[in-house]
PDB file of C-alpha atoms in Angstrom:
ATOM      1  CA  GLY A   1     -20.060  27.849 -19.376  1.00  0.00           C
ATOM      2  CA  VAL A   2     -18.303  29.994 -16.774  1.00  0.00           C
ATOM      3  CA  VAL A   3     -19.677  27.890 -13.921  1.00  0.00           C
ATOM      4  CA  VAL A   4     -18.513  24.684 -15.627  1.00  0.00           C
ATOM      5  CA  SER A   5     -15.034  26.042 -16.387  1.00  0.00           C
ATOM      6  CA  LEU A   6     -14.387  27.507 -12.930  1.00  0.00           C
ATOM      7  CA  PRO A   7     -14.038  24.160 -11.103  1.00  0.00           C
ATOM      8  CA  ASP A   8     -11.693  22.930 -13.838  1.00  0.00           C
ATOM      9  CA  THR A   9      -9.458  26.025 -13.730  1.00  0.00           C
ATOM     10  CA  ASN A  10      -9.370  26.065  -9.906  1.00  0.00           C
ATOM     11  CA  PRO A  11      -8.493  22.541  -8.795  1.00  0.00           C
ATOM     12  CA  PRO A  12      -9.805  21.514  -5.354  1.00  0.00           C
ATOM     13  CA  LEU A  13      -6.484  21.513  -3.498  1.00  0.00           C
ATOM     14  CA  PRO A  14      -8.008  20.798  -0.041  1.00  0.00           C
ATOM     15  CA  LEU A  15      -9.803  17.756  -1.448  1.00  0.00           C
ATOM     16  CA  GLN A  16      -6.591  16.511  -3.068  1.00  0.00           C
ATOM     17  CA  GLN A  17      -4.746  16.989   0.211  1.00  0.00           C
ATOM     18  CA  ARG A  18      -7.384  15.037   2.110  1.00  0.00           C
ATOM     19  CA  VAL A  19      -7.282  12.205  -0.413  1.00  0.00           C
ATOM     20  CA  ARG A  20      -3.486  12.116  -0.115  1.00  0.00           C
ATOM     21  CA  TYR A  21      -3.831  12.020   3.669  1.00  0.00           C
ATOM     22  CA  VAL A  22      -6.132   8.991   3.343  1.00  0.00           C
ATOM     23  CA  GLY A  23      -3.645   7.283   1.044  1.00  0.00           C
ATOM     24  CA  GLU A  24      -0.731   8.033   3.380  1.00  0.00           C
ATOM     25  CA  ARG A  25      -2.668   6.665   6.336  1.00  0.00           C
ATOM     26  CA  ILE A  26      -3.420   3.432   4.455  1.00  0.00           C
ATOM     27  CA  LYS A  27       0.234   3.130   3.465  1.00  0.00           C
ATOM     28  CA  TRP A  28       1.366   3.780   7.050  1.00  0.00           C
ATOM     29  CA  PHE A  29      -0.958   1.033   8.302  1.00  0.00           C
ATOM     30  CA  PHE A  30       0.495  -1.579   5.961  1.00  0.00           C
ATOM     31  CA  VAL A  31       4.096  -0.442   6.522  1.00  0.00           C
ATOM     32  CA  SER A  32       3.691  -0.643  10.301  1.00  0.00           C
ATOM     33  CA  GLN A  33       2.512  -4.268  10.123  1.00  0.00           C
ATOM     34  CA  LYS A  34       5.927  -5.755   9.275  1.00  0.00           C
ATOM     35  CA  GLU A  35       7.206  -6.293  12.796  1.00  0.00           C
ATOM     36  CA  PRO A  36       3.848  -7.422  14.276  1.00  0.00           C
ATOM     37  CA  VAL A  37       3.374  -9.986  11.498  1.00  0.00           C
ATOM     38  CA  LEU A  38       6.920 -11.295  12.000  1.00  0.00           C
ATOM     39  CA  GLU A  39       6.333 -11.552  15.741  1.00  0.00           C
ATOM     40  CA  PHE A  40       3.033 -13.339  15.141  1.00  0.00           C
ATOM     41  CA  MET A  41       4.731 -15.837  12.827  1.00  0.00           C
ATOM     42  CA  SER A  42       7.459 -16.455  15.409  1.00  0.00           C
ATOM     43  CA  LYS A  43       5.124 -17.059  18.351  1.00  0.00           C
ATOM     44  CA  SER A  44       2.286 -18.901  16.632  1.00  0.00           C
ATOM     45  CA  ASP A  45       2.147 -22.667  16.754  1.00  0.00           C
ATOM     46  CA  SER A  46       1.419 -24.974  13.833  1.00  0.00           C
ATOM     47  CA  GLN A  47      -2.271 -25.304  14.769  1.00  0.00           C
ATOM     48  CA  ALA A  48      -2.801 -21.561  14.495  1.00  0.00           C
ATOM     49  CA  MET A  49      -1.221 -21.677  11.029  1.00  0.00           C
ATOM     50  CA  GLY A  50      -3.430 -24.502   9.774  1.00  0.00           C
ATOM     51  CA  GLY A  51      -1.024 -27.240  10.781  1.00  0.00           C
ATOM     52  CA  SER A  52       1.882 -25.842   8.776  1.00  0.00           C
ATOM     53  CA  LYS A  53       5.295 -25.256  10.312  1.00  0.00           C
ATOM     54  CA  LEU A  54       6.579 -23.182   7.391  1.00  0.00           C
ATOM     55  CA  PRO A  55       5.598 -19.755   8.814  1.00  0.00           C
ATOM     56  CA  GLY A  56       7.520 -20.424  12.006  1.00  0.00           C
ATOM     57  CA  GLN A  57      10.569 -21.669  10.094  1.00  0.00           C
ATOM     58  CA  ALA A  58      10.438 -18.659   7.770  1.00  0.00           C
ATOM     59  CA  ALA A  59      10.169 -16.320  10.762  1.00  0.00           C
ATOM     60  CA  ARG A  60      13.291 -17.847  12.339  1.00  0.00           C
ATOM     61  CA  ILE A  61      15.233 -17.481   9.090  1.00  0.00           C
ATOM     62  CA  ILE A  62      14.161 -13.852   8.721  1.00  0.00           C
ATOM     63  CA  THR A  63      14.971 -13.048  12.340  1.00  0.00           C
ATOM     64  CA  GLN A  64      18.417 -14.669  12.253  1.00  0.00           C
ATOM     65  CA  ASN A  65      19.472 -13.130   8.926  1.00  0.00           C
ATOM     66  CA  GLU A  66      19.494  -9.333   8.923  1.00  0.00           C
ATOM     67  CA  ILE A  67      20.127  -9.129   5.187  1.00  0.00           C
ATOM     68  CA  THR A  68      17.053 -11.252   4.437  1.00  0.00           C
ATOM     69  CA  LYS A  69      14.984  -9.203   6.839  1.00  0.00           C
ATOM     70  CA  HIS A  70      16.174  -5.952   5.304  1.00  0.00           C
ATOM     71  CA  LEU A  71      15.444  -7.115   1.746  1.00  0.00           C
ATOM     72  CA  LEU A  72      11.953  -8.354   2.633  1.00  0.00           C
ATOM     73  CA  PHE A  73      11.049  -5.181   4.498  1.00  0.00           C
ATOM     74  CA  GLU A  74      12.444  -3.039   1.695  1.00  0.00           C
ATOM     75  CA  ALA A  75      10.387  -4.921  -0.922  1.00  0.00           C
ATOM     76  CA  TRP A  76       7.277  -4.518   1.254  1.00  0.00           C
ATOM     77  CA  ASP A  77       7.848  -0.774   1.624  1.00  0.00           C
ATOM     78  CA  LYS A  78       8.348  -0.399  -2.135  1.00  0.00           C
ATOM     79  CA  ALA A  79       5.103  -2.276  -2.814  1.00  0.00           C
ATOM     80  CA  CYS A  80       3.224   0.005  -0.415  1.00  0.00           C
ATOM     81  CA  GLN A  81       4.728   3.109  -2.010  1.00  0.00           C
ATOM     82  CA  ARG A  82       3.865   1.868  -5.506  1.00  0.00           C
ATOM     83  CA  GLN A  83       0.253   1.279  -4.542  1.00  0.00           C
ATOM     84  CA  LEU A  84       0.088   4.707  -2.918  1.00  0.00           C
ATOM     85  CA  ASP A  85       1.309   6.324  -6.131  1.00  0.00           C
ATOM     86  CA  GLN A  86      -1.237   4.394  -8.180  1.00  0.00           C
ATOM     87  CA  PHE A  87      -3.978   5.210  -5.683  1.00  0.00           C
ATOM     88  CA  LEU A  88      -3.233   8.938  -5.825  1.00  0.00           C
ATOM     89  CA  GLU A  89      -2.883   8.879  -9.603  1.00  0.00           C
ATOM     90  CA  LEU A  90      -6.284   7.242  -9.871  1.00  0.00           C
ATOM     91  CA  PHE A  91      -7.917   9.873  -7.695  1.00  0.00           C
ATOM     92  CA  ASP A  92      -6.139  12.692  -9.523  1.00  0.00           C
ATOM     93  CA  ASN A  93      -7.457  11.383 -12.833  1.00  0.00           C
ATOM     94  CA  MET A  94     -10.932  11.026 -11.370  1.00  0.00           C
ATOM     95  CA  LEU A  95     -10.872  14.570  -9.968  1.00  0.00           C
ATOM     96  CA  THR A  96      -9.614  15.947 -13.267  1.00  0.00           C
ATOM     97  CA  SER A  97     -12.384  14.240 -15.229  1.00  0.00           C
ATOM     98  CA  THR A  98     -14.970  15.170 -12.607  1.00  0.00           C
ATOM     99  CA  PHE A  99     -14.207  18.860 -12.486  1.00  0.00           C
ATOM    100  CA  SER A 100     -13.824  19.108 -16.260  1.00  0.00           C
ATOM    101  CA  ASN A 101     -17.602  18.560 -16.420  1.00  0.00           C
ATOM    102  CA  PRO A 102     -19.160  18.335 -12.950  1.00  0.00           C
ATOM    103  CA  TRP A 103     -22.726  18.112 -14.255  1.00  0.00           C
ATOM    104  CA  VAL A 104     -22.108  14.674 -15.769  1.00  0.00           C
ATOM    105  CA  PHE A 105     -20.643  13.420 -12.515  1.00  0.00           C
ATOM    106  CA  LEU A 106     -23.527  14.765 -10.445  1.00  0.00           C
ATOM    107  CA  LYS A 107     -26.077  12.926 -12.573  1.00  0.00           C
ATOM    108  CA  ALA A 108     -24.861   9.676 -11.015  1.00  0.00           C
ATOM    109  CA  ALA A 109     -25.714  10.829  -7.490  1.00  0.00           C
ATOM    110  CA  THR A 110     -28.379   8.650  -5.901  1.00  0.00           C
ATOM    111  CA  THR A 111     -29.062  10.973  -2.967  1.00  0.00           C
ATOM    112  CA  THR A 112     -29.225  14.695  -2.544  1.00  0.00           C
ATOM    113  CA  PRO A 113     -27.575  16.504   0.337  1.00  0.00           C
ATOM    114  CA  GLU A 114     -31.016  17.278   1.757  1.00  0.00           C
ATOM    115  CA  ALA A 115     -31.817  13.568   1.850  1.00  0.00           C
ATOM    116  CA  THR A 116     -28.771  12.549   3.849  1.00  0.00           C
ATOM    117  CA  ASP A 117     -30.467  13.570   7.095  1.00  0.00           C
ATOM    118  CA  CYS A 118     -33.262  11.046   6.647  1.00  0.00           C
ATOM    119  CA  VAL A 119     -31.570   7.932   5.338  1.00  0.00           C
ATOM    120  CA  GLU A 120     -33.690   4.837   5.755  1.00  0.00           C
ATOM    121  CA  ASP A 121     -32.496   1.281   6.106  1.00  0.00           C
ATOM    122  CA  LEU A 122     -34.456  -0.334   3.306  1.00  0.00           C
ATOM    123  CA  SER A 123     -34.140  -4.057   2.765  1.00  0.00           C
ATOM    124  CA  GLY A 124     -36.249  -6.840   1.418  1.00  0.00           C
ATOM    125  CA  GLU A 125     -38.066  -7.174  -1.881  1.00  0.00           C
ATOM    126  CA  ASN A 126     -40.935  -4.795  -1.129  1.00  0.00           C
ATOM    127  CA  LEU A 127     -38.715  -2.134   0.378  1.00  0.00           C
ATOM    128  CA  THR A 128     -36.330  -2.458  -2.572  1.00  0.00           C
ATOM    129  CA  LYS A 129     -39.205  -1.753  -4.910  1.00  0.00           C
ATOM    130  CA  GLN A 130     -39.936   1.357  -2.875  1.00  0.00           C
ATOM    131  CA  ARG A 131     -36.307   2.438  -2.893  1.00  0.00           C
ATOM    132  CA  ILE A 132     -35.756   2.183  -6.662  1.00  0.00           C
ATOM    133  CA  PRO A 133     -38.230   4.945  -7.632  1.00  0.00           C
ATOM    134  CA  ARG A 134     -36.803   7.158  -4.904  1.00  0.00           C
ATOM    135  CA  GLU A 135     -33.269   6.696  -6.192  1.00  0.00           C
ATOM    136  CA  ILE A 136     -34.329   7.316  -9.773  1.00  0.00           C
ATOM    137  CA  GLU A 137     -36.027  10.494  -8.655  1.00  0.00           C
ATOM    138  CA  SER A 138     -33.117  11.584  -6.473  1.00  0.00           C
ATOM    139  CA  ARG A 139     -30.565  11.132  -9.288  1.00  0.00           C
ATOM    140  CA  ALA A 140     -31.866  14.308 -10.847  1.00  0.00           C
ATOM    141  CA  GLY A 141     -32.306  16.081  -7.503  1.00  0.00           C
ATOM    142  CA  THR A 142     -28.796  17.478  -7.238  1.00  0.00           C
ATOM    143  CA  GLU A 143     -28.709  18.557 -10.867  1.00  0.00           C
ATOM    144  CA  ARG A 144     -32.146  20.164 -10.511  1.00  0.00           C
ATOM    145  CA  THR A 145     -31.024  22.083  -7.437  1.00  0.00           C
ATOM    146  CA  LEU A 146     -27.909  23.395  -9.167  1.00  0.00           C
ATOM    147  CA  GLN A 147     -29.886  24.244 -12.286  1.00  0.00           C
ATOM    148  CA  GLU A 148     -32.348  26.274 -10.208  1.00  0.00           C
ATOM    149  CA  MET A 149     -29.443  28.147  -8.624  1.00  0.00           C
ATOM    150  CA  LEU A 150     -27.978  28.687 -12.083  1.00  0.00           C
ATOM    151  CA  ASN A 151     -31.237  30.170 -13.345  1.00  0.00           C
ATOM    152  CA  THR A 152     -31.247  32.719 -10.516  1.00  0.00           C
ATOM    153  CA  ILE A 153     -27.933  34.215 -11.629  1.00  0.00           C
ATOM    154  CA  PRO A 154     -28.641  37.581 -13.276  1.00  0.00           C
ATOM    155  CA  THR A 155     -27.200  38.241 -16.720  1.00  0.00           C
ATOM    156  CA  GLU A 156     -27.598  42.006 -16.720  1.00  0.00           C
ATOM    157  CA  SER A 157     -24.404  44.023 -16.717  1.00  0.00           C
ATOM    158  CA  THR A 158     -25.778  46.230 -13.964  1.00  0.00           C
ATOM    159  CA  LYS A 159     -26.006  43.263 -11.576  1.00  0.00           C
ATOM    160  CA  ILE A 160     -22.481  41.987 -12.090  1.00  0.00           C
ATOM    161  CA  GLU A 161     -21.641  41.980  -8.356  1.00  0.00           C
ATOM    162  CA  GLU A 162     -24.731  39.968  -7.510  1.00  0.00           C
ATOM    163  CA  ALA A 163     -23.927  37.562 -10.341  1.00  0.00           C
ATOM    164  CA  VAL A 164     -20.374  37.078  -9.038  1.00  0.00           C
ATOM    165  CA  ASP A 165     -21.658  36.278  -5.555  1.00  0.00           C
ATOM    166  CA  LYS A 166     -24.200  33.783  -6.840  1.00  0.00           C
ATOM    167  CA  VAL A 167     -21.674  32.127  -9.154  1.00  0.00           C
ATOM    168  CA  GLN A 168     -19.295  31.772  -6.226  1.00  0.00           C
ATOM    169  CA  MET A 169     -22.056  30.230  -4.095  1.00  0.00           C
ATOM    170  CA  LEU A 170     -22.952  27.866  -6.934  1.00  0.00           C
ATOM    171  CA  VAL A 171     -19.327  26.765  -7.334  1.00  0.00           C
ATOM    172  CA  LEU A 172     -19.005  26.154  -3.599  1.00  0.00           C
ATOM    173  CA  LYS A 173     -22.249  24.176  -3.642  1.00  0.00           C
ATOM    174  CA  THR A 174     -20.940  22.104  -6.551  1.00  0.00           C
ATOM    175  CA  TYR A 175     -17.717  21.483  -4.640  1.00  0.00           C
ATOM    176  CA  SER A 176     -19.655  20.273  -1.611  1.00  0.00           C
ATOM    177  CA  TYR A 177     -21.772  17.880  -3.691  1.00  0.00           C
ATOM    178  CA  ILE A 178     -18.751  16.406  -5.445  1.00  0.00           C
ATOM    179  CA  ARG A 179     -16.804  16.160  -2.191  1.00  0.00           C
ATOM    180  CA  SER A 180     -19.657  14.209  -0.601  1.00  0.00           C
ATOM    181  CA  GLN A 181     -19.801  11.794  -3.525  1.00  0.00           C
ATOM    182  CA  ILE A 182     -16.042  11.228  -3.550  1.00  0.00           C
ATOM    183  CA  CYS A 183     -15.846  10.735   0.217  1.00  0.00           C
ATOM    184  CA  ASP A 184     -18.508   8.038  -0.055  1.00  0.00           C
ATOM    185  CA  GLN A 185     -16.287   6.186  -2.526  1.00  0.00           C
ATOM    186  CA  VAL A 186     -12.975   6.455  -0.663  1.00  0.00           C
ATOM    187  CA  GLU A 187     -13.450   3.199   1.240  1.00  0.00           C
ATOM    188  CA  ILE A 188     -14.359   1.297  -1.923  1.00  0.00           C
ATOM    189  CA  PHE A 189     -11.402   2.737  -3.815  1.00  0.00           C
ATOM    190  CA  SER A 190      -8.983   2.003  -0.967  1.00  0.00           C
ATOM    191  CA  GLU A 191     -10.109  -1.623  -0.929  1.00  0.00           C
ATOM    192  CA  SER A 192     -10.219  -2.096  -4.708  1.00  0.00           C
ATOM    193  CA  PHE A 193      -7.230  -0.021  -5.800  1.00  0.00           C
ATOM    194  CA  PHE A 194      -4.859  -0.246  -2.835  1.00  0.00           C
ATOM    195  CA  LYS A 195      -5.247  -3.379  -0.733  1.00  0.00           C
ATOM    196  CA  VAL A 196      -6.360  -5.953  -3.310  1.00  0.00           C
ATOM    197  CA  PRO A 197      -3.833  -5.070  -6.076  1.00  0.00           C
ATOM    198  CA  MET A 198      -0.983  -4.832  -3.567  1.00  0.00           C
ATOM    199  CA  LEU A 199      -1.683  -8.255  -2.067  1.00  0.00           C
ATOM    200  CA  ARG A 200      -2.135  -9.727  -5.549  1.00  0.00           C
ATOM    201  CA  GLN A 201       1.259  -8.459  -6.767  1.00  0.00           C
ATOM    202  CA  LEU A 202       3.121  -8.981  -3.511  1.00  0.00           C
ATOM    203  CA  SER A 203       4.162 -12.565  -4.258  1.00  0.00           C
ATOM    204  CA  SER A 204       5.736 -11.553  -7.578  1.00  0.00           C
ATOM    205  CA  ASP A 205       7.487  -8.623  -5.878  1.00  0.00           C
ATOM    206  CA  MET A 206       8.954 -10.940  -3.257  1.00  0.00           C
ATOM    207  CA  SER A 207      10.090 -13.440  -5.895  1.00  0.00           C
ATOM    208  CA  GLU A 208      12.010 -10.682  -7.695  1.00  0.00           C
ATOM    209  CA  ILE A 209      14.090  -9.682  -4.675  1.00  0.00           C
ATOM    210  CA  GLN A 210      17.766  -9.384  -5.577  1.00  0.00           C
ATOM    211  CA  LEU A 211      20.867  -8.252  -3.775  1.00  0.00           C
ATOM    212  CA  SER A 212      22.225  -4.869  -4.715  1.00  0.00           C
ATOM    213  CA  GLU A 213      25.600  -4.565  -6.423  1.00  0.00           C
ATOM    214  CA  GLU A 214      27.145  -3.372  -3.182  1.00  0.00           C
ATOM    215  CA  ASP A 215      25.770  -6.341  -1.247  1.00  0.00           C
ATOM    216  CA  GLN A 216      26.845  -8.751  -3.955  1.00  0.00           C
ATOM    217  CA  GLU A 217      30.387  -7.355  -3.881  1.00  0.00           C
ATOM    218  CA  ARG A 218      30.467  -7.564  -0.089  1.00  0.00           C
ATOM    219  CA  TYR A 219      29.276 -11.162  -0.102  1.00  0.00           C
ATOM    220  CA  ARG A 220      31.752 -12.026  -2.872  1.00  0.00           C
ATOM    221  CA  SER A 221      34.624 -10.640  -0.802  1.00  0.00           C
ATOM    222  CA  ARG A 222      33.399 -12.458   2.249  1.00  0.00           C
ATOM    223  CA  ARG A 223      33.177 -15.738   0.319  1.00  0.00           C
ATOM    224  CA  GLU A 224      36.742 -15.309  -0.920  1.00  0.00           C
ATOM    225  CA  ARG A 225      37.948 -14.679   2.631  1.00  0.00           C
ATOM    226  CA  LEU A 226      36.070 -17.727   3.867  1.00  0.00           C
ATOM    227  CA  ASN A 227      37.585 -19.858   1.090  1.00  0.00           C
ATOM    228  CA  GLU A 228      41.037 -18.687   2.103  1.00  0.00           C
ATOM    229  CA  ASP A 229      40.263 -19.509   5.733  1.00  0.00           C
ATOM    230  CA  ILE A 230      39.013 -22.953   4.695  1.00  0.00           C
ATOM    231  CA  GLU A 231      42.193 -23.687   2.743  1.00  0.00           C
ATOM    232  CA  ARG A 232      44.344 -22.495   5.639  1.00  0.00           C
ATOM    233  CA  GLU A 233      42.416 -24.630   8.095  1.00  0.00           C
ATOM    234  CA  LYS A 234      42.727 -27.619   5.773  1.00  0.00           C
ATOM    235  CA  ALA A 235      46.497 -27.151   5.663  1.00  0.00           C
ATOM    236  CA  LEU A 236      46.660 -26.890   9.464  1.00  0.00           C
ATOM    237  CA  THR A 237      44.434 -29.934   9.808  1.00  0.00           C
ATOM    238  CA  ALA A 238      46.670 -31.920   7.439  1.00  0.00           C
ATOM    239  CA  GLU A 239      49.763 -30.860   9.361  1.00  0.00           C
ATOM    240  CA  MET A 240      48.169 -31.821  12.660  1.00  0.00           C
ATOM    241  CA  GLN A 241      47.105 -35.167  11.219  1.00  0.00           C
ATOM    242  CA  SER A 242      50.671 -35.771  10.037  1.00  0.00           C
ATOM    243  CA  CYS A 243      51.968 -35.053  13.552  1.00  0.00           C
ATOM    244  CA  ILE A 244      49.374 -37.391  15.029  1.00  0.00           C
ATOM    245  CA  ASP A 245      50.355 -40.129  12.599  1.00  0.00           C
ATOM    246  CA  LYS A 246      54.023 -39.712  13.468  1.00  0.00           C
ATOM    247  CA  ILE A 247      53.300 -39.807  17.199  1.00  0.00           C
ATOM    248  CA  THR A 248      51.114 -42.895  16.757  1.00  0.00           C
ATOM    249  CA  GLN A 249      53.807 -44.644  14.748  1.00  0.00           C
ATOM    250  CA  PHE A 250      56.411 -43.720  17.374  1.00  0.00           C
ATOM    251  CA  LYS A 251      54.191 -45.196  20.082  1.00  0.00           C
ATOM    252  CA  ILE A 252      53.745 -48.416  18.162  1.00  0.00           C
ATOM    253  CA  ASN A 253      57.483 -48.710  17.537  1.00  0.00           C
ATOM    254  CA  SER A 254      58.250 -48.007  21.233  1.00  0.00           C
ATOM    255  CA  GLN A 255      55.802 -50.701  22.378  1.00  0.00           C
ATOM    256  CA  ALA A 256      57.244 -53.188  19.888  1.00  0.00           C
ATOM    257  CA  LEU A 257      60.816 -52.444  21.013  1.00  0.00           C
ATOM    258  CA  ARG A 258      59.851 -52.794  24.672  1.00  0.00           C
ATOM    259  CA  GLY A 259      58.202 -56.164  23.901  1.00  0.00           C
ATOM    260  CA  THR A 260      61.349 -57.544  22.318  1.00  0.00           C
ATOM    261  CA  LEU A 261      63.395 -56.583  25.355  1.00  0.00           C
TER     262      LEU A 261
END
């Protein structure tokens, strides 16, 4: 009971930090792709885009309008941050459930740490048949090893120091087994719980882009100023047209008067 409760009461902070580093690196990769993708859309021809000219037109609109570019990049960054939070929350929940009862988690291991040095590339029907019994046997290998270490821990009160050392070694061994299993699953989790959900929800995120209240107020003021400028220009245009009409009429009258003379 003490060995089971120790991992739960002492959370693996280094492992959590490494998982967060992986998540931050994935987020940084996607965030850094904004400008290269925009440049690719701008320079690619229609054949490279499957015969469609829409990516090039969209790239020109984004490049020419800073507000549009800012809103798109901001929505992309928010989507990446949201997936990072979900990714880390998933791993935190998995670590919490794993270290609450590490023995259950270790039963799912298909290889033991001793077997990682002699991994074979088994393929084909016959080799698969050979691999299945090995994996079934190896599932209990890690648990058997830890159970043997657990049985060597003395329970006498006179050997308390030796028991503490062996418990500490057993906890560290359990940490190493769990860390190996989790590290093997990082790539799968990053693909399934970061990339795929983000790309699936990205279109809805982009369709929900809205101007902030500050931007809306700024554009409203600008539209009012432009309307005033339009009305002023219309008045000037009407005045100029009136002058032109008067000059034209004067010319016609002058030519008619000269003709009568």
